[in-house]
PDB file of C-alpha atoms in Angstrom:
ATOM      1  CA  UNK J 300      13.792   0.652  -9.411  1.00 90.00           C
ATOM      2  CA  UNK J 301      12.962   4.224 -10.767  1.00 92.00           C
ATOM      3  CA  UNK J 302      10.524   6.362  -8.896  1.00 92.00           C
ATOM      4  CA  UNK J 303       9.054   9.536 -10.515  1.00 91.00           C
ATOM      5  CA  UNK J 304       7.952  13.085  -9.226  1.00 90.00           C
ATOM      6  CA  UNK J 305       8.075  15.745  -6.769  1.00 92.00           C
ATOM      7  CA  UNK J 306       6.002  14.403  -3.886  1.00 90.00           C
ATOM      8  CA  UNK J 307       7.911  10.750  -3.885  1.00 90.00           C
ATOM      9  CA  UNK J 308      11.136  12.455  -3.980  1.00 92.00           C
ATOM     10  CA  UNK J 309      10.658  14.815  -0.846  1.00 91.00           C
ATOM     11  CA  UNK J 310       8.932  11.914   0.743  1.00 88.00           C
ATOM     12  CA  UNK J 311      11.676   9.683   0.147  1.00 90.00           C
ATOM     13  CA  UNK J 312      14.546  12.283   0.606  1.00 89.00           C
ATOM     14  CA  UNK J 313      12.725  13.030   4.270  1.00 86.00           C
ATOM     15  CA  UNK J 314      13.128   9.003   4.978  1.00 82.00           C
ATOM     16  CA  UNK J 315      16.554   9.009   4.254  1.00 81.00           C
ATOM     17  CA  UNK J 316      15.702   6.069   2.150  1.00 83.00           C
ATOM     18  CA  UNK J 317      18.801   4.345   0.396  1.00 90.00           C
ATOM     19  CA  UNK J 318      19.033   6.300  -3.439  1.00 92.00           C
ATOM     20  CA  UNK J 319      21.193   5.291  -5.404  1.00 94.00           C
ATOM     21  CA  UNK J 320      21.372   7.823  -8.293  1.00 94.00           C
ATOM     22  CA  UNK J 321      18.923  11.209  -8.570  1.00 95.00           C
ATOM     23  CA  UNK J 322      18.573  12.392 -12.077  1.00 95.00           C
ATOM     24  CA  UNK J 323      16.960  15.846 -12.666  1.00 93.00           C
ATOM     25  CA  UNK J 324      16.280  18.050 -15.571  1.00 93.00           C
ATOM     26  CA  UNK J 325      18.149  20.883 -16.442  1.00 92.00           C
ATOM     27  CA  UNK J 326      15.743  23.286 -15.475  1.00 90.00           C
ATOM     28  CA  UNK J 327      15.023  21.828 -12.208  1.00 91.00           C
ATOM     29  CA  UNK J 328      14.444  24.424  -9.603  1.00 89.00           C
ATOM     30  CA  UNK J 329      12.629  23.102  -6.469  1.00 90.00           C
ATOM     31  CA  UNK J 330      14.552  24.159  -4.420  1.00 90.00           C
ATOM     32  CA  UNK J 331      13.665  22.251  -0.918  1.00 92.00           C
ATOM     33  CA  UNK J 332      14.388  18.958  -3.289  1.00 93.00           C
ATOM     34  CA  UNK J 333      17.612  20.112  -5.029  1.00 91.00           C
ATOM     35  CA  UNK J 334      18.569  21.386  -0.994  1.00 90.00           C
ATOM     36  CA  UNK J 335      18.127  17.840   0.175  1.00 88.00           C
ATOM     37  CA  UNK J 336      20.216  16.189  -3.043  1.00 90.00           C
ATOM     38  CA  UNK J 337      22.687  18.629  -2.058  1.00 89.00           C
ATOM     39  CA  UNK J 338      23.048  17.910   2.076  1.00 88.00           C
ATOM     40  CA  UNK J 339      22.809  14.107   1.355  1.00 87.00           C
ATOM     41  CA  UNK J 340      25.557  14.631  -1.438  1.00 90.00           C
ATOM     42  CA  UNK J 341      23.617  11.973  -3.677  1.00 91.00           C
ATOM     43  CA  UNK J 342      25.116  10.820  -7.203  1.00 94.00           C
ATOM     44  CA  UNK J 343      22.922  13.044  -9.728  1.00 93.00           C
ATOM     45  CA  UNK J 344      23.131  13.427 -13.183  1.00 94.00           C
ATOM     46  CA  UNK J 345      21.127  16.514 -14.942  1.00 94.00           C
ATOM     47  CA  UNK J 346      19.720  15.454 -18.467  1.00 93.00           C
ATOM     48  CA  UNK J 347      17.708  17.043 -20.621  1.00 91.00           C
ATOM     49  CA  UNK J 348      14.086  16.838 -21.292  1.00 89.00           C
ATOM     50  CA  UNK J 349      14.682  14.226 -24.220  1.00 90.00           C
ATOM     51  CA  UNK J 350      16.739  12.057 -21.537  1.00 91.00           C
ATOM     52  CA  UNK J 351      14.772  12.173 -18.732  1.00 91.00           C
ATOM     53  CA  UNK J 352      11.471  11.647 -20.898  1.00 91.00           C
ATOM     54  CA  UNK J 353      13.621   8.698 -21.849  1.00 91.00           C
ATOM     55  CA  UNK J 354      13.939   7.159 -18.768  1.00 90.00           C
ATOM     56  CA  UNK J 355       9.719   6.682 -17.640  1.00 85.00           C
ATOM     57  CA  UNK J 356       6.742   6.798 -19.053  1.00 79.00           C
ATOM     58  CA  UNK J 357       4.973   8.589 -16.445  1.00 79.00           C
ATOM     59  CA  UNK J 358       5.138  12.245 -15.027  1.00 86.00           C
ATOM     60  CA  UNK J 359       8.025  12.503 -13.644  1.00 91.00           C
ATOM     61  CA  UNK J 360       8.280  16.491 -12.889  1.00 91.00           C
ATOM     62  CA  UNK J 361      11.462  16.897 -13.959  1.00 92.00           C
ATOM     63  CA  UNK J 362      13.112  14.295 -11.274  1.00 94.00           C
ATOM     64  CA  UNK J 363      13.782  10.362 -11.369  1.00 95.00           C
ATOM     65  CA  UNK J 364      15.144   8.683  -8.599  1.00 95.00           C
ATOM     66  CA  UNK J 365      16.723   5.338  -8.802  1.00 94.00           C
ATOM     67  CA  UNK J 366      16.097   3.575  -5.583  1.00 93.00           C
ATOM     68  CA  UNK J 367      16.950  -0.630  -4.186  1.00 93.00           C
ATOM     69  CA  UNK J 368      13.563  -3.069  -4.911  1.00 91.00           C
ATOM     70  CA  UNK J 369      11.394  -2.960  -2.208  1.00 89.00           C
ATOM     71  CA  UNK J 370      12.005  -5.184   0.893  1.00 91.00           C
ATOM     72  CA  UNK J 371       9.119  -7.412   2.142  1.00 94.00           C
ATOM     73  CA  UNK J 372       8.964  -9.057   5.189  1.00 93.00           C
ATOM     74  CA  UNK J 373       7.912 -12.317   6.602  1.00 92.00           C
ATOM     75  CA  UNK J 374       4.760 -12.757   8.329  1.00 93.00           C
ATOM     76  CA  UNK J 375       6.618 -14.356  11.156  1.00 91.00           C
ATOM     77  CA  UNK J 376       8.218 -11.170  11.615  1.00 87.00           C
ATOM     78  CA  UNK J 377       5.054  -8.958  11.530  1.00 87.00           C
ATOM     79  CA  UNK J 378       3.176 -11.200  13.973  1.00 90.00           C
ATOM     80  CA  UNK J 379       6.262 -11.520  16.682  1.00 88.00           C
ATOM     81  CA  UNK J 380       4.987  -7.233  17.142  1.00 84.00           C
ATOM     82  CA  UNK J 381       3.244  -6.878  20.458  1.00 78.00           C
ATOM     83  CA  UNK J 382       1.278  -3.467  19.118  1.00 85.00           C
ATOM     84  CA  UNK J 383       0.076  -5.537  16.289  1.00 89.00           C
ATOM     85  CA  UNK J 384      -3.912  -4.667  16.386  1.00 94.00           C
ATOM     86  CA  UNK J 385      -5.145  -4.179  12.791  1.00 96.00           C
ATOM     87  CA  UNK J 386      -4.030  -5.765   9.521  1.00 97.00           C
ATOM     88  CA  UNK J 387      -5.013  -5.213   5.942  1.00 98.00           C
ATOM     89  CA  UNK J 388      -4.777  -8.575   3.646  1.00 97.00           C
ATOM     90  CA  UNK J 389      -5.396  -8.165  -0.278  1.00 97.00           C
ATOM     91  CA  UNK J 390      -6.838 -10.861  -1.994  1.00 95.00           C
ATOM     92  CA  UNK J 391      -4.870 -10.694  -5.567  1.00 93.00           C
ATOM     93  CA  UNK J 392      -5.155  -6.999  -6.261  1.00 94.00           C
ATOM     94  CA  UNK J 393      -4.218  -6.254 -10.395  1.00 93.00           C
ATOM     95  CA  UNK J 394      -3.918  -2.010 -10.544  1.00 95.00           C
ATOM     96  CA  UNK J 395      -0.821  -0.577  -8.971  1.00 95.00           C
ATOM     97  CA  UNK J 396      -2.993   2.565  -8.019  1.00 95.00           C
ATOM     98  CA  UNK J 397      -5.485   0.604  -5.829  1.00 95.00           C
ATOM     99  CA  UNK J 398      -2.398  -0.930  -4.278  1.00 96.00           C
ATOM    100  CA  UNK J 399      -0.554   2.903  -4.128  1.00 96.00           C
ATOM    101  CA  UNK J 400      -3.959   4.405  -2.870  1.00 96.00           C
ATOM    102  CA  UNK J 401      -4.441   1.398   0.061  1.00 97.00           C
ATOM    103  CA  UNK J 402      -1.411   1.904   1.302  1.00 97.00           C
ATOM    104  CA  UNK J 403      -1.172   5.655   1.425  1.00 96.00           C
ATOM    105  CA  UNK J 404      -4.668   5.253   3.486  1.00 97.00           C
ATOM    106  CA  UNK J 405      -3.051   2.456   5.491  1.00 97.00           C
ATOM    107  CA  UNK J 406      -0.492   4.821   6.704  1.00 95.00           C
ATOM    108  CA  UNK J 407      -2.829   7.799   7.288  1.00 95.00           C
ATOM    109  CA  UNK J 408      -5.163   5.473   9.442  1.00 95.00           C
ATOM    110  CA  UNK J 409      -1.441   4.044  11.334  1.00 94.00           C
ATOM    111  CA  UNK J 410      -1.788   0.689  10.370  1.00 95.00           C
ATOM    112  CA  UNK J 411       1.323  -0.607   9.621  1.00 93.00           C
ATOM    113  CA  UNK J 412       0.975  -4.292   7.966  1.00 96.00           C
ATOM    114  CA  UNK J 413      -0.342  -5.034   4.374  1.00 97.00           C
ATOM    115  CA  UNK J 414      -0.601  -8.738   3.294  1.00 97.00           C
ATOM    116  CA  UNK J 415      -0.159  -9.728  -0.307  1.00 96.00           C
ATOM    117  CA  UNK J 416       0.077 -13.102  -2.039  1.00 95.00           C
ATOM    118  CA  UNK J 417       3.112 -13.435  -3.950  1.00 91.00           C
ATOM    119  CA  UNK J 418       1.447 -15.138  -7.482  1.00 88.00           C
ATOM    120  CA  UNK J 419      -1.213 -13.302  -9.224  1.00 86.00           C
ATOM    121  CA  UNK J 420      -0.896  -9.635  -7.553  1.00 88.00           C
ATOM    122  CA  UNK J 421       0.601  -6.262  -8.457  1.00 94.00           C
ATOM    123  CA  UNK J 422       3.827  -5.570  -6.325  1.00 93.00           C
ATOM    124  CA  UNK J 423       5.537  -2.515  -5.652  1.00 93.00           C
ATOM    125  CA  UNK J 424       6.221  -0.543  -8.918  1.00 92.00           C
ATOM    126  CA  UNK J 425       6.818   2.939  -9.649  1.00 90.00           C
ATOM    127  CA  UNK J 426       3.360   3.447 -10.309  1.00 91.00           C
ATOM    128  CA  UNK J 427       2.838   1.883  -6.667  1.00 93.00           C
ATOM    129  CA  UNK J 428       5.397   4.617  -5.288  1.00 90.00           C
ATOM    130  CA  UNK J 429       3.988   7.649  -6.908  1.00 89.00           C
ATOM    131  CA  UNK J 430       0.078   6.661  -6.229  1.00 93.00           C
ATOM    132  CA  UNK J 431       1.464   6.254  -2.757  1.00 91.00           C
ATOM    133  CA  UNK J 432       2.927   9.151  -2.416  1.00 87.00           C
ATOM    134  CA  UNK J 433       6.277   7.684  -1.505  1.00 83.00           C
ATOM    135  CA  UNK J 434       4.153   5.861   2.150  1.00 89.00           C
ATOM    136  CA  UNK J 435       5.484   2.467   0.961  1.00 91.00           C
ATOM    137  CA  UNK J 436       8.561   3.033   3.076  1.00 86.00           C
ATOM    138  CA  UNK J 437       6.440   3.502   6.289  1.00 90.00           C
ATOM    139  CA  UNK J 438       4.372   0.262   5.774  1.00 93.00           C
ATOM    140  CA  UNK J 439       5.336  -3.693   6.467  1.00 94.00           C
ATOM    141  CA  UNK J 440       4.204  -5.410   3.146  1.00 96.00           C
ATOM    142  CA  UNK J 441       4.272  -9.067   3.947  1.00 96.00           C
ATOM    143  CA  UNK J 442       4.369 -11.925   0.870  1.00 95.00           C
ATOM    144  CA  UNK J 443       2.943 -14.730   1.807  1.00 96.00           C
ATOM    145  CA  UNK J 444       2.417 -18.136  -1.021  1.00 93.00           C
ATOM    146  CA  UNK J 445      -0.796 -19.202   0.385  1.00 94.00           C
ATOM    147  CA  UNK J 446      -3.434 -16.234   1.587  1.00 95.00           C
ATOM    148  CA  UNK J 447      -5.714 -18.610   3.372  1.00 96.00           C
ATOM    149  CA  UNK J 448      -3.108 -20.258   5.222  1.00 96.00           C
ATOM    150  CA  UNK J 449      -1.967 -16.254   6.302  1.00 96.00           C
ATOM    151  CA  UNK J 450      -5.591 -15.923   7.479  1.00 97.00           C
ATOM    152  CA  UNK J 451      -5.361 -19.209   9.684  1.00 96.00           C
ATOM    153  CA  UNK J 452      -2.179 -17.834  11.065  1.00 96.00           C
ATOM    154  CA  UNK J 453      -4.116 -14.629  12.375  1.00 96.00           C
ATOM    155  CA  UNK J 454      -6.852 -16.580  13.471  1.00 96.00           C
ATOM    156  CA  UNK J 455      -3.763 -18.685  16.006  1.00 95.00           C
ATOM    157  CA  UNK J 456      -2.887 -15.098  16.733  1.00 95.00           C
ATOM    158  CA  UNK J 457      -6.553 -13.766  18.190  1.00 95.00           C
ATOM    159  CA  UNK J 458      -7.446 -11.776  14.766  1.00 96.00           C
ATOM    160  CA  UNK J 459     -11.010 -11.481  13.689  1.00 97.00           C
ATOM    161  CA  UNK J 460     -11.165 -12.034   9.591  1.00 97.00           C
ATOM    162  CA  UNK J 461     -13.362  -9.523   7.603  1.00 97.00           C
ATOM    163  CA  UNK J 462     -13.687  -9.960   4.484  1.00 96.00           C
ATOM    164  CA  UNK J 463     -15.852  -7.670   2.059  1.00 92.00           C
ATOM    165  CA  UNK J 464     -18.642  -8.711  -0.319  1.00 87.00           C
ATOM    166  CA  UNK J 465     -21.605  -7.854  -1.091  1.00 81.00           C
ATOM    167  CA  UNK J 466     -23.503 -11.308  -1.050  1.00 82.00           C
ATOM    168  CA  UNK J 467     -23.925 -13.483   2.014  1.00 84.00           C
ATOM    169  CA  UNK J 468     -22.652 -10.597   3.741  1.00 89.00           C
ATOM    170  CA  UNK J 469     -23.488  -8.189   7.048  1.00 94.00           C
ATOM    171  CA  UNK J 470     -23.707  -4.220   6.864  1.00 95.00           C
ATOM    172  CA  UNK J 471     -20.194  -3.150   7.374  1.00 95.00           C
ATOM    173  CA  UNK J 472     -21.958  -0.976  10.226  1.00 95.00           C
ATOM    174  CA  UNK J 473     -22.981  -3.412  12.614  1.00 95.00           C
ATOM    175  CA  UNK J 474     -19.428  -5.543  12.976  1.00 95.00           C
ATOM    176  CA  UNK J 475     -17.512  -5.319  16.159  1.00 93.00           C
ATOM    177  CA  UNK J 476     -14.344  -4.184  15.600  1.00 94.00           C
ATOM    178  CA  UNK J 477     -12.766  -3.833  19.465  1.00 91.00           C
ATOM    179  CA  UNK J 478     -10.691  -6.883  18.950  1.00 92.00           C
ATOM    180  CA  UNK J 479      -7.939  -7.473  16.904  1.00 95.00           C
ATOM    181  CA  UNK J 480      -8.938  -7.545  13.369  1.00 97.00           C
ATOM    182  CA  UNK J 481      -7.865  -8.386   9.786  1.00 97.00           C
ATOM    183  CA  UNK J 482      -9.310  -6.755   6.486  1.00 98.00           C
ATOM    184  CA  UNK J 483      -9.665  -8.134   3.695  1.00 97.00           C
ATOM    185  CA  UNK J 484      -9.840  -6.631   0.031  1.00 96.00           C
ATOM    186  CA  UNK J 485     -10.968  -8.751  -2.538  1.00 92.00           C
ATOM    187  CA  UNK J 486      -9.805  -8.558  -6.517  1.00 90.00           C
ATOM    188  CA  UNK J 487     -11.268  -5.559  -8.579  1.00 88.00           C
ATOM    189  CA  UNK J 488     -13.025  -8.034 -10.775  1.00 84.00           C
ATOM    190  CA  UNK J 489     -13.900 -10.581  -8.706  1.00 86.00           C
ATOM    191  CA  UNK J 490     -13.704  -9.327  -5.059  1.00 89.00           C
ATOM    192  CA  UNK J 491     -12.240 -12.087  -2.431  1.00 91.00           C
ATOM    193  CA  UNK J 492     -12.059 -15.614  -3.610  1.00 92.00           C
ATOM    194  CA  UNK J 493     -14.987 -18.515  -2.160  1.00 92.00           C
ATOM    195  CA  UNK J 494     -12.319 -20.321  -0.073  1.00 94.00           C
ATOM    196  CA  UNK J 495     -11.302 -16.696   1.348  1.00 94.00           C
ATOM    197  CA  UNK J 496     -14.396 -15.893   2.110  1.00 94.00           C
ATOM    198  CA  UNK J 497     -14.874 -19.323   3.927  1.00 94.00           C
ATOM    199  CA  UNK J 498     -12.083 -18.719   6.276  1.00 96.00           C
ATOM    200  CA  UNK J 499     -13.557 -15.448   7.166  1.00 96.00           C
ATOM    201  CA  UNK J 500     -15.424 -14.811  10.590  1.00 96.00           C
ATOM    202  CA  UNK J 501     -17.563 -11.677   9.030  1.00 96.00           C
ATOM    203  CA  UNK J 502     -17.990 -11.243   5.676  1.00 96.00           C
ATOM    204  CA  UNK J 503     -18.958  -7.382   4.998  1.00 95.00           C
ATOM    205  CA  UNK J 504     -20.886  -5.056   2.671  1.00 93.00           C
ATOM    206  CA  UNK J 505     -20.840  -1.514   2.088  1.00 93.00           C
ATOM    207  CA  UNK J 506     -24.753  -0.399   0.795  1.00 90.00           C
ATOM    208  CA  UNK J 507     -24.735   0.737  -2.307  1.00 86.00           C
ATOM    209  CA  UNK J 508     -27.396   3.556  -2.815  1.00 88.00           C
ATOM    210  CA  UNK J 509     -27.308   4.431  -6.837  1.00 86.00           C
ATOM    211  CA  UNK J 510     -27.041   2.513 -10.087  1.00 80.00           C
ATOM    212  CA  UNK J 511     -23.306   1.244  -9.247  1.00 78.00           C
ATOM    213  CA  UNK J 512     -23.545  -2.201  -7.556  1.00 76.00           C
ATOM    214  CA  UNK J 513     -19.590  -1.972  -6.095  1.00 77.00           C
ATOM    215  CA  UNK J 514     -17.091   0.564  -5.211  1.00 86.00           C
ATOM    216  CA  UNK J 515     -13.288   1.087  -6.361  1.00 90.00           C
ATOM    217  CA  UNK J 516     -11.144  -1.750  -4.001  1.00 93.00           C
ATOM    218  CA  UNK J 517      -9.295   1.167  -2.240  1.00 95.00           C
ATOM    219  CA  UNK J 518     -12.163   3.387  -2.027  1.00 95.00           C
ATOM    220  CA  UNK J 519     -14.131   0.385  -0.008  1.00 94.00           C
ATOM    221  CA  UNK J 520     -10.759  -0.292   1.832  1.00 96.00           C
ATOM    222  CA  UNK J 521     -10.588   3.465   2.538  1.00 97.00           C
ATOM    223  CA  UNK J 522     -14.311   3.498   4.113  1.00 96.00           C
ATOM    224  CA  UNK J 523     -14.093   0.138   5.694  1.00 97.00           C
ATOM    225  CA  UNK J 524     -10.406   0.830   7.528  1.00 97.00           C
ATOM    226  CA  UNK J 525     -11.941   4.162   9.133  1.00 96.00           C
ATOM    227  CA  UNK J 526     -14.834   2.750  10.175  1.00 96.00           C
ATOM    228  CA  UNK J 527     -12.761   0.202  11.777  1.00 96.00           C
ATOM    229  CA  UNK J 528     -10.616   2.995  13.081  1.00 94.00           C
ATOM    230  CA  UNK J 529     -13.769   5.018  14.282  1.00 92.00           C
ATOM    231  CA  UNK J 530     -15.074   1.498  16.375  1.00 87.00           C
ATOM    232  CA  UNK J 531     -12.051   1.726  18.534  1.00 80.00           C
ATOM    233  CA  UNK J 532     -12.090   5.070  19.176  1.00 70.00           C
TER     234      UNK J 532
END
């Protein structure tokens, strides 16, 4: 996979993640960046502008790295973690930047498992990577085939479901979040599914205030994982 830009690439080069080939413009001259290609003596190849244009359609800053696929894990393995407290599911997510901007909050707030089915929802991309900020790396995304039968599986394991909608729903204020809980983000379009929203113990609603009737998904998954946060506190 090719990852663009100057934030994923120090974030990446700081990891140590696995690159398999860096290729920079000839006039690249961040020097930090070009100091870690160096000290990891990483395969690189300097093209010109009309190469590395070439090579993604997104701004790439003058540097491309080409990196393995992403590596998901089981949800056998996530749940077999004794420090497992909060987990974020997303119920068929379509934009790679509400899945890039969730998970960049997801590691700011320390939560370290994202659930995602595996039909009918954006995976990790290069647009994922770079809306991310390069965070993917410090997350556990976890595929699962059937989302309802995840949520059943954190209900076995003493997790609370929230889910977030704003009919038939509670103020996202007045939940108790001590215990151990699992968010859930519905679709942009059509938020979380009926027989998601079934299986949830609270379903949740952030007021809305002005003429907009519903928020970006990863802004409400930004407001709803620190209030979450700010509840165990």
């Amino acid at each position: 996979m090719l990852v663009y830009g100057k934030n994923v690439a120090k974030e990446l080069l700081k990891n140590h993640r696995e690159i398999k080939k860096v290729f920079i413009q000839d006039n690249f001259d961040d020097k930090e960046i070009n100091s870690y290609i160096e000290n990891a003596k990483l395969p690189l190849k300097v093209c010109s502008k009309r190469e590395i244009d070439h090579l993604c359609s997104g701004t790439h800053q003058g540097i491309i790295l080409d990196i393995p696929d992403y590596s998901y894990k089981d949800l056998s393995y996530v749940l077999q973690q004794n420090d497992l407290e909060i987990v974020v599911l997303l119920d068929h997510l379509e934009d790679p930047h509400n899945l890039g901007a969730i998970i960049r909050t997801c590691e700011s707030a320390g939560i370290r498992t994202i659930i995602l089915p595996k039909n009918r929802q954006v995976l990790v991309n290069p647009t994922v990577m770079k809306t991310s900020v390069g965070t993917v790396d410090n997350v556990d995304l976890v595929l699962v085939s059937n989302l309802v039968h995840a949520i059943q599986q954190l209900k076995k394991n003493g997790f609370w479901i929230v889910g977030t909608a704003l009919e038939n729903s509670v103020d996202y204020r007045s939940i108790d979040y001590s215990g151990k809980i699992a968010l859930v983000i519905g679709n942009e379009a059509n938020g979380i599914s009926d027989l998601t929203a079934k299986n949830c113990d609270f379903v949740a609603k952030i007021p809305m205030y002005g003429a907009t009737n519903s928020l970006n998904a990863s802004v409400a998954a930004g407001i709803m994982i620190y209030e979450i946060i700010r509840n165990r506190k």
